[in-house]
């Protein structure tokens, strides 16, 4: 046997550890009762039920295994390799030290935990505590090392899991590790199995451990503070982490999106082909179209979502508000197609029925219609689909998509007097925004028709401006406006 002399690096699929780890703890040995090499979802669900795993959790686990295996957003229920599914179950033991809220895995019956839950929401901020901030810095420095160490520590057990032989492993069995490892040029088995299809377990384990490496994340936005960022070209896998008091606008389609340890941020993403993971964030507003969405250990945040799968919530989530996607850009429907997200009512309404997993107390609600408004995007960078077209289509998303495609009506010229309506929300939400615009227009018309004297005009103007300024400050909305003004000044 001779080893390959070219690039033999075994790269870890870091996105697996970023997006496909759940608080599931199922021993892979539970699959030993399966007498065939493959297993169906129905079989797995029945086995999981015996271990007190709900049907929802079994569905999530099996679905995300297929996502990780195929790297495709569309999932068809099919027979899968029992050993590879067992390998996926063993990955669920991984946990980023310090990445999650300090209350993760707590006993919800614990007296101290219950006392914290009874405190006013703004009186305690776990994400901004000194301890949390320290852990945040340490975790950023060590995330790659944690993943590498976890994989190296488990390689021998995984190889035992993938073969029934006491001493050897075949190249086909070794290739099952492609769930976790890859080489940019070759199949992973071809790097070590040369002119033979069987090798000793110990030799393969030691060689694997020696050649494992983990590449940097494709594209990272990290540590932005009090800033406005607009990008229309980022890497396939995007990570937004440790940002504070910032506005981040990404006008493109990405493969995966991770938002972690961010506070007081407003984030817009064109579309996400696979999965969006929001972890350990506080007081953020996110607008995203994604095939899958999971939220963990996040508080006081509003997520505007359009996607093909219900949002998944777990961990220490409190005051989570789920809402329809409230964006409107000239490329909205194009971004959905790029991400292979269907354009239909089912995807539009998925935000309404989140899937709750684990034993943690999840505090979530739907955004009331009267509080719904369009996501404000910088007009100089984002054109929008004309509101008359939305009205003509009676807010029906399928009809809207057909009209835009056939008539090639994409965008409207920037006109600050025109009504800009959300595109992907249910009709009652869009109509509420339209009615609000109409109300404003009616009040403006009444003021114009009242023929007030100059002195009375000034008094009315001062009253309106004063109340408006007070509202901006009290709601925190003034921050977004001031940041946009700074951005405009920079461009000039």
PDB file of N, CA and C in Angstrom, residues 369-409:
ATOM      1  N   UNK A 369     -51.346  42.570  13.697  1.00  0.00           N
ATOM      2  CA  UNK A 369     -51.461  43.228  12.397  1.00  0.00           C
ATOM      3  C   UNK A 369     -51.245  44.729  12.520  1.00  0.00           C
ATOM      4  N   UNK A 370     -51.772  45.329  13.603  1.00  0.00           N
ATOM      5  CA  UNK A 370     -51.670  46.783  13.743  1.00  0.00           C
ATOM      6  C   UNK A 370     -50.229  47.257  13.967  1.00  0.00           C
ATOM      7  N   UNK A 371     -49.325  46.347  14.338  1.00  0.00           N
ATOM      8  CA  UNK A 371     -47.939  46.731  14.557  1.00  0.00           C
ATOM      9  C   UNK A 371     -47.048  46.412  13.354  1.00  0.00           C
ATOM     10  N   UNK A 372     -47.631  45.862  12.309  1.00  0.00           N
ATOM     11  CA  UNK A 372     -46.864  45.445  11.130  1.00  0.00           C
ATOM     12  C   UNK A 372     -46.578  46.634  10.227  1.00  0.00           C
ATOM     13  N   UNK A 373     -45.357  46.711   9.732  1.00  0.00           N
ATOM     14  CA  UNK A 373     -44.981  47.764   8.776  1.00  0.00           C
ATOM     15  C   UNK A 373     -43.911  47.234   7.841  1.00  0.00           C
ATOM     16  N   UNK A 374     -43.646  47.965   6.773  1.00  0.00           N
ATOM     17  CA  UNK A 374     -42.640  47.536   5.812  1.00  0.00           C
ATOM     18  C   UNK A 374     -41.243  47.664   6.404  1.00  0.00           C
ATOM     19  N   UNK A 375     -40.374  46.713   6.063  1.00  0.00           N
ATOM     20  CA  UNK A 375     -38.978  46.778   6.474  1.00  0.00           C
ATOM     21  C   UNK A 375     -38.309  47.930   5.718  1.00  0.00           C
ATOM     22  N   UNK A 376     -37.743  48.875   6.444  1.00  0.00           N
ATOM     23  CA  UNK A 376     -37.168  50.069   5.824  1.00  0.00           C
ATOM     24  C   UNK A 376     -35.779  49.753   5.294  1.00  0.00           C
ATOM     25  N   UNK A 377     -35.610  49.883   3.987  1.00  0.00           N
ATOM     26  CA  UNK A 377     -34.320  49.644   3.333  1.00  0.00           C
ATOM     27  C   UNK A 377     -33.821  50.937   2.701  1.00  0.00           C
ATOM     28  N   UNK A 378     -32.509  51.125   2.613  1.00  0.00           N
ATOM     29  CA  UNK A 378     -31.970  52.337   1.978  1.00  0.00           C
ATOM     30  C   UNK A 378     -32.443  52.448   0.531  1.00  0.00           C
ATOM     31  N   UNK A 379     -33.208  53.478   0.228  1.00  0.00           N
ATOM     32  CA  UNK A 379     -33.817  53.628  -1.093  1.00  0.00           C
ATOM     33  C   UNK A 379     -32.775  53.723  -2.204  1.00  0.00           C
ATOM     34  N   UNK A 380     -31.616  54.305  -1.906  1.00  0.00           N
ATOM     35  CA  UNK A 380     -30.607  54.479  -2.952  1.00  0.00           C
ATOM     36  C   UNK A 380     -29.996  53.155  -3.404  1.00  0.00           C
ATOM     37  N   UNK A 381     -30.195  52.090  -2.607  1.00  0.00           N
ATOM     38  CA  UNK A 381     -29.617  50.783  -2.949  1.00  0.00           C
ATOM     39  C   UNK A 381     -30.679  49.750  -3.310  1.00  0.00           C
ATOM     40  N   UNK A 382     -31.913  49.951  -2.881  1.00  0.00           N
ATOM     41  CA  UNK A 382     -32.955  48.952  -3.093  1.00  0.00           C
ATOM     42  C   UNK A 382     -34.148  49.584  -3.810  1.00  0.00           C
ATOM     43  N   UNK A 383     -34.346  49.199  -5.081  1.00  0.00           N
ATOM     44  CA  UNK A 383     -35.587  49.573  -5.750  1.00  0.00           C
ATOM     45  C   UNK A 383     -36.702  48.687  -5.215  1.00  0.00           C
ATOM     46  N   UNK A 384     -37.940  48.993  -5.568  1.00  0.00           N
ATOM     47  CA  UNK A 384     -39.040  48.195  -5.044  1.00  0.00           C
ATOM     48  C   UNK A 384     -40.092  47.939  -6.115  1.00  0.00           C
ATOM     49  N   UNK A 385     -40.850  46.874  -5.925  1.00  0.00           N
ATOM     50  CA  UNK A 385     -41.908  46.508  -6.867  1.00  0.00           C
ATOM     51  C   UNK A 385     -43.082  47.462  -6.686  1.00  0.00           C
ATOM     52  N   UNK A 386     -43.630  47.921  -7.792  1.00  0.00           N
ATOM     53  CA  UNK A 386     -44.642  48.975  -7.794  1.00  0.00           C
ATOM     54  C   UNK A 386     -45.891  48.555  -7.032  1.00  0.00           C
ATOM     55  N   UNK A 387     -46.359  49.429  -6.152  1.00  0.00           N
ATOM     56  CA  UNK A 387     -47.539  49.117  -5.340  1.00  0.00           C
ATOM     57  C   UNK A 387     -48.816  48.934  -6.167  1.00  0.00           C
ATOM     58  N   UNK A 388     -49.049  49.697  -7.286  1.00  0.00           N
ATOM     59  CA  UNK A 388     -50.253  49.432  -8.079  1.00  0.00           C
ATOM     60  C   UNK A 388     -50.336  47.982  -8.565  1.00  0.00           C
ATOM     61  N   UNK A 389     -49.181  47.382  -8.877  1.00  0.00           N
ATOM     62  CA  UNK A 389     -49.179  45.989  -9.321  1.00  0.00           C
ATOM     63  C   UNK A 389     -49.646  45.070  -8.190  1.00  0.00           C
ATOM     64  N   UNK A 390     -49.196  45.354  -6.963  1.00  0.00           N
ATOM     65  CA  UNK A 390     -49.599  44.556  -5.806  1.00  0.00           C
ATOM     66  C   UNK A 390     -51.106  44.697  -5.571  1.00  0.00           C
ATOM     67  N   UNK A 391     -51.620  45.919  -5.733  1.00  0.00           N
ATOM     68  CA  UNK A 391     -53.048  46.156  -5.521  1.00  0.00           C
ATOM     69  C   UNK A 391     -53.880  45.478  -6.601  1.00  0.00           C
ATOM     70  N   UNK A 392     -53.399  45.541  -7.850  1.00  0.00           N
ATOM     71  CA  UNK A 392     -54.119  44.913  -8.967  1.00  0.00           C
ATOM     72  C   UNK A 392     -54.241  43.405  -8.761  1.00  0.00           C
ATOM     73  N   UNK A 393     -53.220  42.819  -8.160  1.00  0.00           N
ATOM     74  CA  UNK A 393     -53.211  41.366  -7.935  1.00  0.00           C
ATOM     75  C   UNK A 393     -53.907  40.976  -6.640  1.00  0.00           C
ATOM     76  N   UNK A 394     -54.515  41.978  -5.978  1.00  0.00           N
ATOM     77  CA  UNK A 394     -55.264  41.726  -4.751  1.00  0.00           C
ATOM     78  C   UNK A 394     -54.419  41.016  -3.696  1.00  0.00           C
ATOM     79  N   UNK A 395     -53.138  41.372  -3.633  1.00  0.00           N
ATOM     80  CA  UNK A 395     -52.187  40.859  -2.640  1.00  0.00           C
ATOM     81  C   UNK A 395     -51.906  39.368  -2.783  1.00  0.00           C
ATOM     82  N   UNK A 396     -52.290  38.752  -3.893  1.00  0.00           N
ATOM     83  CA  UNK A 396     -52.066  37.317  -4.085  1.00  0.00           C
ATOM     84  C   UNK A 396     -50.666  37.079  -4.626  1.00  0.00           C
ATOM     85  N   UNK A 397     -49.856  36.338  -3.882  1.00  0.00           N
ATOM     86  CA  UNK A 397     -48.448  36.214  -4.215  1.00  0.00           C
ATOM     87  C   UNK A 397     -48.211  35.437  -5.513  1.00  0.00           C
ATOM     88  N   UNK A 398     -48.984  34.354  -5.767  1.00  0.00           N
ATOM     89  CA  UNK A 398     -48.780  33.591  -7.004  1.00  0.00           C
ATOM     90  C   UNK A 398     -49.118  34.432  -8.230  1.00  0.00           C
ATOM     91  N   UNK A 399     -50.230  35.157  -8.141  1.00  0.00           N
ATOM     92  CA  UNK A 399     -50.651  36.010  -9.260  1.00  0.00           C
ATOM     93  C   UNK A 399     -49.646  37.149  -9.475  1.00  0.00           C
ATOM     94  N   UNK A 400     -49.154  37.684  -8.372  1.00  0.00           N
ATOM     95  CA  UNK A 400     -48.175  38.757  -8.436  1.00  0.00           C
ATOM     96  C   UNK A 400     -46.915  38.296  -9.166  1.00  0.00           C
ATOM     97  N   UNK A 401     -46.452  37.095  -8.809  1.00  0.00           N
ATOM     98  CA  UNK A 401     -45.257  36.546  -9.431  1.00  0.00           C
ATOM     99  C   UNK A 401     -45.460  36.348 -10.937  1.00  0.00           C
ATOM    100  N   UNK A 402     -46.657  35.863 -11.300  1.00  0.00           N
ATOM    101  CA  UNK A 402     -46.976  35.631 -12.713  1.00  0.00           C
ATOM    102  C   UNK A 402     -47.001  36.947 -13.485  1.00  0.00           C
ATOM    103  N   UNK A 403     -47.630  37.953 -12.906  1.00  0.00           N
ATOM    104  CA  UNK A 403     -47.736  39.262 -13.569  1.00  0.00           C
ATOM    105  C   UNK A 403     -46.351  39.886 -13.769  1.00  0.00           C
ATOM    106  N   UNK A 404     -45.538  39.823 -12.741  1.00  0.00           N
ATOM    107  CA  UNK A 404     -44.203  40.432 -12.823  1.00  0.00           C
ATOM    108  C   UNK A 404     -43.358  39.715 -13.867  1.00  0.00           C
ATOM    109  N   UNK A 405     -43.470  38.378 -13.903  1.00  0.00           N
ATOM    110  CA  UNK A 405     -42.681  37.594 -14.860  1.00  0.00           C
ATOM    111  C   UNK A 405     -43.130  37.866 -16.285  1.00  0.00           C
ATOM    112  N   UNK A 406     -44.438  37.856 -16.519  1.00  0.00           N
ATOM    113  CA  UNK A 406     -44.951  38.015 -17.881  1.00  0.00           C
ATOM    114  C   UNK A 406     -44.799  39.444 -18.402  1.00  0.00           C
ATOM    115  N   UNK A 407     -45.105  40.417 -17.538  1.00  0.00           N
ATOM    116  CA  UNK A 407     -45.044  41.811 -17.970  1.00  0.00           C
ATOM    117  C   UNK A 407     -43.660  42.425 -17.810  1.00  0.00           C
ATOM    118  N   UNK A 408     -42.785  41.648 -17.107  1.00  0.00           N
ATOM    119  CA  UNK A 408     -41.427  42.143 -16.846  1.00  0.00           C
ATOM    120  C   UNK A 408     -41.443  43.501 -16.150  1.00  0.00           C
ATOM    121  N   UNK A 409     -42.444  43.681 -15.282  1.00  0.00           N
ATOM    122  CA  UNK A 409     -42.505  44.906 -14.475  1.00  0.00           C
ATOM    123  C   UNK A 409     -41.729  44.623 -13.200  1.00  0.00           C
TER     124      UNK A 409
END
